[in-house]
Tab-separated table of C-alpha atoms in Angstrom:
chain	number	residue	atom	x	y	z
Q	1224	UNK	CA	77.180	-94.573	-42.866
Q	1225	UNK	CA	76.775	-93.525	-39.216
Q	1226	UNK	CA	73.348	-93.557	-37.947
Q	1227	UNK	CA	72.810	-90.483	-35.440
Q	1228	UNK	CA	70.170	-90.361	-33.076
Q	1229	UNK	CA	67.789	-87.259	-32.651
Q	1230	UNK	CA	69.762	-86.013	-29.708
Q	1231	UNK	CA	73.038	-86.411	-31.612
Q	1232	UNK	CA	72.317	-83.907	-34.615
Q	1233	UNK	CA	75.203	-81.102	-33.198
Q	1234	UNK	CA	77.715	-84.399	-33.254
Q	1235	UNK	CA	76.578	-85.260	-36.685
Q	1236	UNK	CA	77.023	-81.638	-38.085
Q	1237	UNK	CA	80.293	-81.558	-36.941
Q	1238	UNK	CA	81.485	-85.246	-37.993
Q	1239	UNK	CA	79.823	-84.148	-41.466
Q	1240	UNK	CA	82.096	-81.254	-42.046
Q	1241	UNK	CA	85.231	-83.523	-40.601
Q	1242	UNK	CA	84.378	-85.993	-43.265
Q	1243	UNK	CA	84.188	-83.139	-46.176
Q	1244	UNK	CA	87.580	-81.635	-44.840
Q	1245	UNK	CA	89.075	-84.983	-45.441
Q	1246	UNK	CA	87.969	-85.247	-48.947
Q	1247	UNK	CA	89.429	-81.731	-49.727
Q	1248	UNK	CA	92.676	-81.454	-51.433
Q	1249	UNK	CA	95.180	-79.301	-49.083
Q	1250	UNK	CA	95.495	-75.849	-51.001
Q	1251	UNK	CA	98.048	-74.451	-48.696
Q	1252	UNK	CA	95.878	-71.552	-47.577
Q	1253	UNK	CA	94.542	-73.515	-44.609
Q	1254	UNK	CA	95.912	-76.403	-42.968
Q	1255	UNK	CA	93.077	-78.965	-43.244
Q	1256	UNK	CA	94.672	-81.639	-40.875
Q	1257	UNK	CA	95.019	-78.796	-38.068
Q	1258	UNK	CA	91.371	-77.774	-38.695
Q	1259	UNK	CA	90.044	-81.606	-38.433
Q	1260	UNK	CA	92.002	-82.099	-35.160
Q	1261	UNK	CA	90.444	-79.144	-33.927
Q	1262	UNK	CA	86.641	-80.086	-34.784
Q	1263	UNK	CA	87.537	-83.503	-33.746
Q	1264	UNK	CA	88.298	-81.915	-30.229
Q	1265	UNK	CA	84.972	-80.381	-30.086
Q	1266	UNK	CA	83.100	-83.627	-31.321
Q	1267	UNK	CA	84.704	-85.289	-28.328
Q	1268	UNK	CA	84.016	-82.666	-26.081
Q	1269	UNK	CA	80.402	-82.585	-27.201
Q	1270	UNK	CA	80.181	-86.324	-27.247
Q	1271	UNK	CA	80.978	-86.443	-23.626
Q	1272	UNK	CA	79.009	-83.532	-22.505
Q	1273	UNK	CA	75.679	-85.290	-24.053
Q	1274	UNK	CA	76.245	-88.633	-22.962
Q	1275	UNK	CA	77.005	-87.657	-19.333
Q	1276	UNK	CA	73.256	-86.513	-18.863
Q	1277	UNK	CA	71.311	-88.851	-20.793
Q	1278	UNK	CA	67.551	-89.040	-20.095
Q	1279	UNK	CA	66.010	-92.645	-19.358
Q	1280	UNK	CA	64.370	-92.042	-22.997
Q	1281	UNK	CA	67.674	-91.149	-24.595
Q	1282	UNK	CA	69.182	-94.570	-23.303
Q	1283	UNK	CA	66.101	-96.418	-24.568
Q	1284	UNK	CA	67.095	-94.967	-28.240
Q	1285	UNK	CA	70.992	-95.807	-27.636
Q	1286	UNK	CA	70.292	-99.503	-26.547
Q	1287	UNK	CA	68.126	-99.703	-29.527
Q	1288	UNK	CA	70.687	-98.108	-32.080
Q	1289	UNK	CA	70.345	-100.084	-35.600
Q	1290	UNK	CA	74.708	-100.172	-34.908
Q	1291	UNK	CA	74.772	-101.424	-31.268
Q	1292	UNK	CA	76.464	-105.041	-31.669
Q	1293	UNK	CA	74.189	-107.796	-31.280
Q	1294	UNK	CA	74.718	-111.329	-29.676
Q	1295	UNK	CA	75.941	-113.335	-32.595
Q	1296	UNK	CA	78.833	-110.723	-32.874
Q	1297	UNK	CA	79.760	-111.107	-28.941
Q	1298	UNK	CA	79.602	-114.822	-29.990
Q	1299	UNK	CA	82.083	-114.453	-32.900
Q	1300	UNK	CA	84.449	-112.332	-30.973
Q	1301	UNK	CA	84.591	-113.993	-27.424
Q	1302	UNK	CA	83.730	-118.017	-28.120
Q	1303	UNK	CA	86.182	-119.852	-29.775
Q	1304	UNK	CA	85.734	-123.277	-31.252
Q	1305	UNK	CA	81.843	-122.214	-31.239
Q	1306	UNK	CA	79.437	-125.358	-32.446
Q	1307	UNK	CA	75.893	-123.893	-32.758
Q	1308	UNK	CA	73.110	-125.912	-31.582
Q	1309	UNK	CA	69.709	-125.731	-33.231
Q	1310	UNK	CA	66.165	-126.960	-32.507
Q	1311	UNK	CA	64.035	-127.493	-29.345
Q	1312	UNK	CA	63.355	-131.396	-30.216
Q	1313	UNK	CA	59.515	-130.745	-30.102
Q	1314	UNK	CA	58.580	-128.211	-33.011
Q	1315	UNK	CA	61.549	-126.748	-34.744
Q	1316	UNK	CA	64.267	-124.113	-34.870
Q	1317	UNK	CA	63.401	-120.207	-33.771
Q	1318	UNK	CA	66.632	-117.880	-34.793
Q	1319	UNK	CA	65.764	-115.445	-32.364
Q	1320	UNK	CA	67.772	-117.388	-29.850
Q	1321	UNK	CA	71.142	-118.371	-31.112
Q	1322	UNK	CA	73.276	-120.505	-28.988
Q	1323	UNK	CA	75.741	-123.385	-28.969
Q	1324	UNK	CA	78.779	-124.943	-27.054
Q	1325	UNK	CA	82.543	-123.017	-27.146
Q	1326	UNK	CA	85.320	-121.925	-25.163
Q	1327	UNK	CA	85.488	-118.743	-23.265
Q	1328	UNK	CA	89.166	-117.898	-22.212
Q	1329	UNK	CA	89.647	-121.536	-22.298
Q	1330	UNK	CA	86.635	-122.522	-20.351
Q	1331	UNK	CA	83.909	-124.818	-22.147
Q	1332	UNK	CA	80.702	-122.868	-21.750
Q	1333	UNK	CA	77.374	-122.861	-23.027
Q	1334	UNK	CA	76.287	-119.334	-24.801
Q	1335	UNK	CA	72.924	-118.106	-25.657
Q	1336	UNK	CA	71.777	-115.191	-27.075
Q	1337	UNK	CA	68.682	-113.321	-28.538
Q	1338	UNK	CA	69.727	-111.796	-31.656
Q	1339	UNK	CA	68.467	-108.978	-33.601
Q	1340	UNK	CA	70.134	-109.082	-36.845
Q	1341	UNK	CA	72.121	-106.336	-38.023
Q	1342	UNK	CA	70.111	-105.394	-41.516
Q	1343	UNK	CA	66.452	-106.034	-43.030
Q	1344	UNK	CA	67.097	-109.676	-44.171
Q	1345	UNK	CA	68.719	-110.781	-40.838
Q	1346	UNK	CA	66.152	-108.793	-38.583
Q	1347	UNK	CA	63.219	-110.613	-40.486
Q	1348	UNK	CA	64.968	-113.908	-40.178
Q	1349	UNK	CA	65.436	-113.296	-36.156
Q	1350	UNK	CA	62.026	-111.984	-35.813
Q	1351	UNK	CA	63.885	-108.503	-34.290
Q	1352	UNK	CA	65.058	-110.601	-31.293
Q	1353	UNK	CA	61.434	-111.838	-30.076
Q	1354	UNK	CA	61.712	-115.504	-29.591
Q	1355	UNK	CA	58.671	-117.840	-30.099
Q	1356	UNK	CA	57.949	-120.723	-27.794
Q	1357	UNK	CA	60.517	-122.895	-29.428
Q	1358	UNK	CA	63.061	-120.594	-28.814
Q	1359	UNK	CA	62.660	-120.811	-25.027
Q	1360	UNK	CA	62.234	-124.596	-25.318
Q	1361	UNK	CA	65.836	-124.749	-27.095
Q	1362	UNK	CA	67.314	-122.349	-24.611
Q	1363	UNK	CA	65.809	-125.023	-21.630
Q	1364	UNK	CA	67.543	-127.694	-23.579
Q	1365	UNK	CA	70.824	-126.296	-24.065
Q	1366	UNK	CA	70.914	-125.049	-20.430
Q	1367	UNK	CA	70.058	-128.874	-19.439
Q	1368	UNK	CA	72.674	-129.882	-21.443
Q	1369	UNK	CA	75.197	-127.320	-19.631
Q	1370	UNK	CA	74.026	-128.686	-16.301
Q	1371	UNK	CA	74.297	-132.420	-17.247
Q	1372	UNK	CA	77.874	-132.004	-18.180
Q	1373	UNK	CA	79.034	-129.262	-15.790
Q	1374	UNK	CA	79.459	-126.272	-18.061
Q	1375	UNK	CA	78.654	-122.899	-16.896
Q	1376	UNK	CA	75.836	-120.813	-18.948
Q	1377	UNK	CA	76.369	-117.598	-20.404
Q	1378	UNK	CA	73.318	-115.468	-21.782
Q	1379	UNK	CA	73.382	-112.209	-23.794
Q	1380	UNK	CA	69.896	-110.760	-23.545
Q	1381	UNK	CA	68.550	-108.273	-26.155
Q	1382	UNK	CA	65.053	-108.555	-26.863
Q	1383	UNK	CA	61.973	-105.976	-26.953
Q	1384	UNK	CA	60.049	-109.302	-25.253
Q	1385	UNK	CA	58.523	-112.711	-26.198
Q	1386	UNK	CA	56.814	-112.395	-29.238
Q	1387	UNK	CA	53.262	-111.954	-28.711
Q	1388	UNK	CA	51.689	-113.362	-31.929
Q	1389	UNK	CA	48.799	-115.640	-32.206
Q	1390	UNK	CA	50.889	-118.561	-33.174
Q	1391	UNK	CA	53.151	-118.160	-30.551
Q	1392	UNK	CA	50.044	-117.865	-27.889
Q	1393	UNK	CA	49.111	-121.023	-29.518
Q	1394	UNK	CA	52.196	-123.098	-29.108
Q	1395	UNK	CA	52.337	-122.293	-25.085
Q	1396	UNK	CA	54.364	-118.749	-25.121
Q	1397	UNK	CA	53.310	-118.426	-21.436
Q	1398	UNK	CA	54.502	-121.943	-20.136
Q	1399	UNK	CA	57.441	-121.828	-22.413
Q	1400	UNK	CA	58.689	-118.603	-20.591
Q	1401	UNK	CA	57.760	-119.794	-17.197
Q	1402	UNK	CA	59.525	-122.846	-17.752
Q	1403	UNK	CA	62.897	-121.419	-18.946
Q	1404	UNK	CA	62.929	-119.020	-15.926
Q	1405	UNK	CA	62.364	-122.473	-13.585
Q	1406	UNK	CA	65.269	-123.864	-15.480
Q	1407	UNK	CA	67.652	-121.008	-15.122
Q	1408	UNK	CA	66.876	-121.136	-11.040
Q	1409	UNK	CA	67.035	-124.762	-11.158
Q	1410	UNK	CA	70.726	-125.203	-12.715
Q	1411	UNK	CA	73.541	-126.841	-10.506
Q	1412	UNK	CA	76.190	-124.922	-12.505
Q	1413	UNK	CA	77.104	-120.849	-12.783
Q	1414	UNK	CA	74.930	-118.858	-14.881
Q	1415	UNK	CA	75.882	-115.396	-15.578
Q	1416	UNK	CA	73.797	-112.862	-17.847
Q	1417	UNK	CA	74.540	-109.644	-19.543
Q	1418	UNK	CA	71.878	-107.281	-20.848
Q	1419	UNK	CA	73.764	-105.807	-24.038
Q	1420	UNK	CA	70.805	-103.915	-25.600
Q	1421	UNK	CA	67.138	-104.016	-24.516
Q	1422	UNK	CA	65.772	-106.341	-21.671
Q	1423	UNK	CA	62.214	-106.706	-22.264
Q	1424	UNK	CA	59.784	-108.088	-19.950
Q	1425	UNK	CA	59.601	-111.913	-19.554
Q	1426	UNK	CA	61.170	-112.664	-22.690
Q	1427	UNK	CA	64.438	-111.374	-21.406
Q	1428	UNK	CA	63.785	-112.736	-17.587
Q	1429	UNK	CA	63.535	-116.377	-19.190
Q	1430	UNK	CA	67.246	-116.619	-19.908
Q	1431	UNK	CA	68.256	-114.009	-17.197
Q	1432	UNK	CA	67.450	-115.489	-14.085
Q	1433	UNK	CA	71.010	-115.765	-13.406
Q	1434	UNK	CA	73.813	-115.745	-10.537
Q	1435	UNK	CA	75.048	-112.475	-11.940
Q	1436	UNK	CA	72.800	-110.575	-13.816
Q	1437	UNK	CA	75.181	-107.098	-15.638
Q	1438	UNK	CA	74.110	-104.488	-17.526
Q	1439	UNK	CA	75.957	-102.608	-20.106
Q	1440	UNK	CA	75.658	-98.769	-19.177
Q	1441	UNK	CA	73.039	-97.942	-22.167
Q	1442	UNK	CA	70.845	-100.671	-22.116
Q	1443	UNK	CA	67.714	-101.006	-20.571
Q	1444	UNK	CA	65.624	-103.514	-18.395
Q	1445	UNK	CA	61.828	-103.451	-17.858
Q	1446	UNK	CA	58.672	-105.291	-17.592
Q	1447	UNK	CA	57.165	-103.957	-20.724
Q	1448	UNK	CA	58.651	-101.605	-23.603
Q	1449	UNK	CA	57.997	-97.586	-22.643
Q	1450	UNK	CA	55.691	-97.495	-25.592
Q	1451	UNK	CA	53.636	-100.458	-24.028
Q	1452	UNK	CA	53.423	-98.771	-20.930
Q	1453	UNK	CA	52.359	-95.420	-22.153
Q	1454	UNK	CA	49.692	-97.154	-24.277
Q	1455	UNK	CA	48.312	-98.812	-21.100
Q	1456	UNK	CA	48.471	-95.891	-18.705
Q	1457	UNK	CA	48.033	-92.951	-21.082
Q	1458	UNK	CA	46.008	-94.919	-24.027
Q	1459	UNK	CA	49.057	-93.126	-26.307
Q	1460	UNK	CA	52.334	-94.259	-26.964
Q	1461	UNK	CA	53.307	-90.866	-27.479
Q	1462	UNK	CA	54.007	-90.674	-23.952
Q	1463	UNK	CA	56.643	-93.115	-23.866
Q	1464	UNK	CA	59.255	-90.514	-22.760
Q	1465	UNK	CA	57.136	-90.043	-19.628
Q	1466	UNK	CA	56.765	-93.833	-19.194
Q	1467	UNK	CA	60.691	-94.458	-19.685
Q	1468	UNK	CA	61.645	-91.703	-16.606
Q	1469	UNK	CA	59.028	-93.302	-14.269
Q	1470	UNK	CA	59.646	-97.223	-15.229
Q	1471	UNK	CA	63.456	-96.905	-13.728
Q	1472	UNK	CA	64.714	-98.846	-17.065
Q	1473	UNK	CA	68.508	-97.742	-16.799
Q	1474	UNK	CA	71.372	-99.426	-15.656
Q	1475	UNK	CA	71.806	-96.779	-12.886
Q	1476	UNK	CA	68.519	-96.990	-11.629
Q	1477	UNK	CA	68.449	-100.897	-11.603
Q	1478	UNK	CA	71.771	-101.231	-9.664
Q	1479	UNK	CA	70.199	-98.580	-6.982
Q	1480	UNK	CA	67.016	-101.103	-6.776
Q	1481	UNK	CA	69.446	-104.091	-6.387
Q	1482	UNK	CA	67.681	-105.577	-9.581
Q	1483	UNK	CA	71.083	-106.270	-11.090
Q	1484	UNK	CA	74.540	-106.937	-9.564
Q	1485	UNK	CA	76.711	-104.550	-11.693
Q	1486	UNK	CA	76.659	-101.699	-14.715
Q	1487	UNK	CA	79.454	-102.333	-17.407
Q	1488	UNK	CA	80.824	-98.960	-18.796
Q	1489	UNK	CA	80.600	-98.193	-22.669
Q	1490	UNK	CA	83.004	-96.205	-24.396
Q	1491	UNK	CA	81.923	-92.276	-25.064
Q	1492	UNK	CA	79.013	-92.262	-27.427
Q	1493	UNK	CA	77.898	-95.761	-26.726
Q	1494	UNK	CA	78.957	-99.378	-27.750
Q	1495	UNK	CA	78.096	-98.846	-31.408
Q	1496	UNK	CA	81.201	-96.437	-31.174
Q	1497	UNK	CA	83.637	-98.968	-29.852
Q	1498	UNK	CA	82.142	-102.416	-30.309
Q	1499	UNK	CA	85.195	-104.443	-30.061
Q	1500	UNK	CA	86.335	-102.467	-27.073
Q	1501	UNK	CA	82.916	-103.263	-25.507
Q	1502	UNK	CA	82.569	-106.946	-26.195
Q	1503	UNK	CA	85.978	-107.478	-25.085
Q	1504	UNK	CA	85.281	-105.911	-21.709
Q	1505	UNK	CA	82.064	-107.931	-21.482
Q	1506	UNK	CA	84.250	-110.992	-21.950
Q	1507	UNK	CA	86.716	-110.097	-19.471
Q	1508	UNK	CA	83.514	-109.319	-16.798
Q	1509	UNK	CA	81.983	-112.607	-17.564
Q	1510	UNK	CA	85.501	-114.590	-17.265
Q	1511	UNK	CA	85.953	-112.772	-13.691
Q	1512	UNK	CA	82.270	-113.968	-12.479
Q	1513	UNK	CA	82.626	-117.438	-13.668
Q	1514	UNK	CA	86.063	-117.697	-11.796
Q	1515	UNK	CA	84.044	-116.338	-8.435
Q	1516	UNK	CA	81.206	-118.861	-9.157
Q	1517	UNK	CA	83.678	-121.576	-10.094
Q	1518	UNK	CA	84.134	-123.259	-6.378
Q	1519	UNK	CA	80.766	-123.106	-5.568
Q	1520	UNK	CA	78.608	-126.337	-5.510
Q	1521	UNK	CA	75.454	-127.082	-7.167
Q	1522	UNK	CA	73.127	-126.815	-4.097
Q	1523	UNK	CA	74.979	-123.506	-3.149
Q	1524	UNK	CA	74.519	-122.109	-6.640
Q	1525	UNK	CA	70.945	-123.006	-6.703
Q	1526	UNK	CA	69.958	-121.817	-3.323
Q	1527	UNK	CA	71.789	-118.445	-3.427
Q	1528	UNK	CA	70.251	-117.696	-7.114
Q	1529	UNK	CA	66.714	-118.691	-6.010
Q	1530	UNK	CA	67.072	-116.563	-2.512
Q	1531	UNK	CA	68.492	-113.565	-4.801
Q	1532	UNK	CA	65.282	-113.573	-6.832
Q	1533	UNK	CA	62.985	-113.871	-3.782
Q	1534	UNK	CA	64.451	-111.096	-2.047
Q	1535	UNK	CA	63.915	-108.651	-4.975
Q	1536	UNK	CA	61.143	-106.145	-4.444
Q	1537	UNK	CA	61.871	-105.692	-1.037
Q	1538	UNK	CA	63.608	-102.664	-1.646
Q	1539	UNK	CA	61.386	-99.759	-2.066
Q	1540	UNK	CA	61.586	-96.656	-4.842
C-alpha cells in the first residue's frame, strides 16, 4: 500500500477512488475506463500543483518518506559485480553504513552509503542509518582502499545524523566523524557524493566532503534536524516547521548558498513514485561527474576539494 503524507490527503482520496473503480465490473451504464482516465488526469494535475509549491517542512517529510529508495537499492541497480566489504578492522561491523567495490558503467569504483532499511526489521538492523564510530572507520578504510588502488569513490548520504548513544560516544564518535571528514579531504581520487534523503549533521558530512556534492530535489541537508533545532531554540520540538524554514535545509536553498554543486530533479510526486527513474538519473549524473574529474591528478583534486570547503560560509544569506 502507498504511504501518503499529511499534505497528500486530497491525492490519496482520488487514488483511492481510482483503485475502487478498477475493481468494479463494467456495467455498461458507466464507462469505467473513461472515468479512471478522468480521475487520473486530476491526480496528475493535483500532484504537479502540490509538489510545485512544497514548503521546507513538507520537503523534510518527503525526504523521510518510508518508500523513498535507500542506498542499498541504488547500489543494487547501479553497481555491477558488487562485492560488499565489512568491518573496521578495529572493533566490528556497523550495518548503518554499507559499502564495497564494484563497477559503475564499466568504471571500477568504491561505493559507500548510509542505509536506513525498508521495514521494521531492516531499520533496526541498520539503526535507521545512524552510524556508530565503527561505521565511519569502515568508511575510512574503504576510502583509503580506493585511494591505494586509484578507484574513484561514490557516497550516498541518507542519515538523520551520527548515532548519539552512550556506547558510540564511549568508542570515540566525534573523533571517528572528524577523521572521516579528513580522509575525504585527503583523497587523491575523485569523490562524488549524492544526498538521496536526509543529510544530517556531521554524520552526513563525514562521507560527503566531496569534489562534487549533489542533492535530490526533495532531499534535505542540515547541521541538525529541524526537531533538534526547535528543541534548542524554542525548547519545543513542535516548532520544527519554523526551524525547517529558517535553517535553509532544501536543495534549492543550498544551491543558492553554494553549499552543494547541483540539484538532481525527481519524478513528479517524489523519488518514491519513480524509484528506478530516479536511481538511473542519479547514476547518469555520477558517471558524468567522474568522467569530468577523471583527468585531474591527485594533488589538484585535493587542493580544489579543500579550497571548496574552506570557501563555504563566505556567501551570506
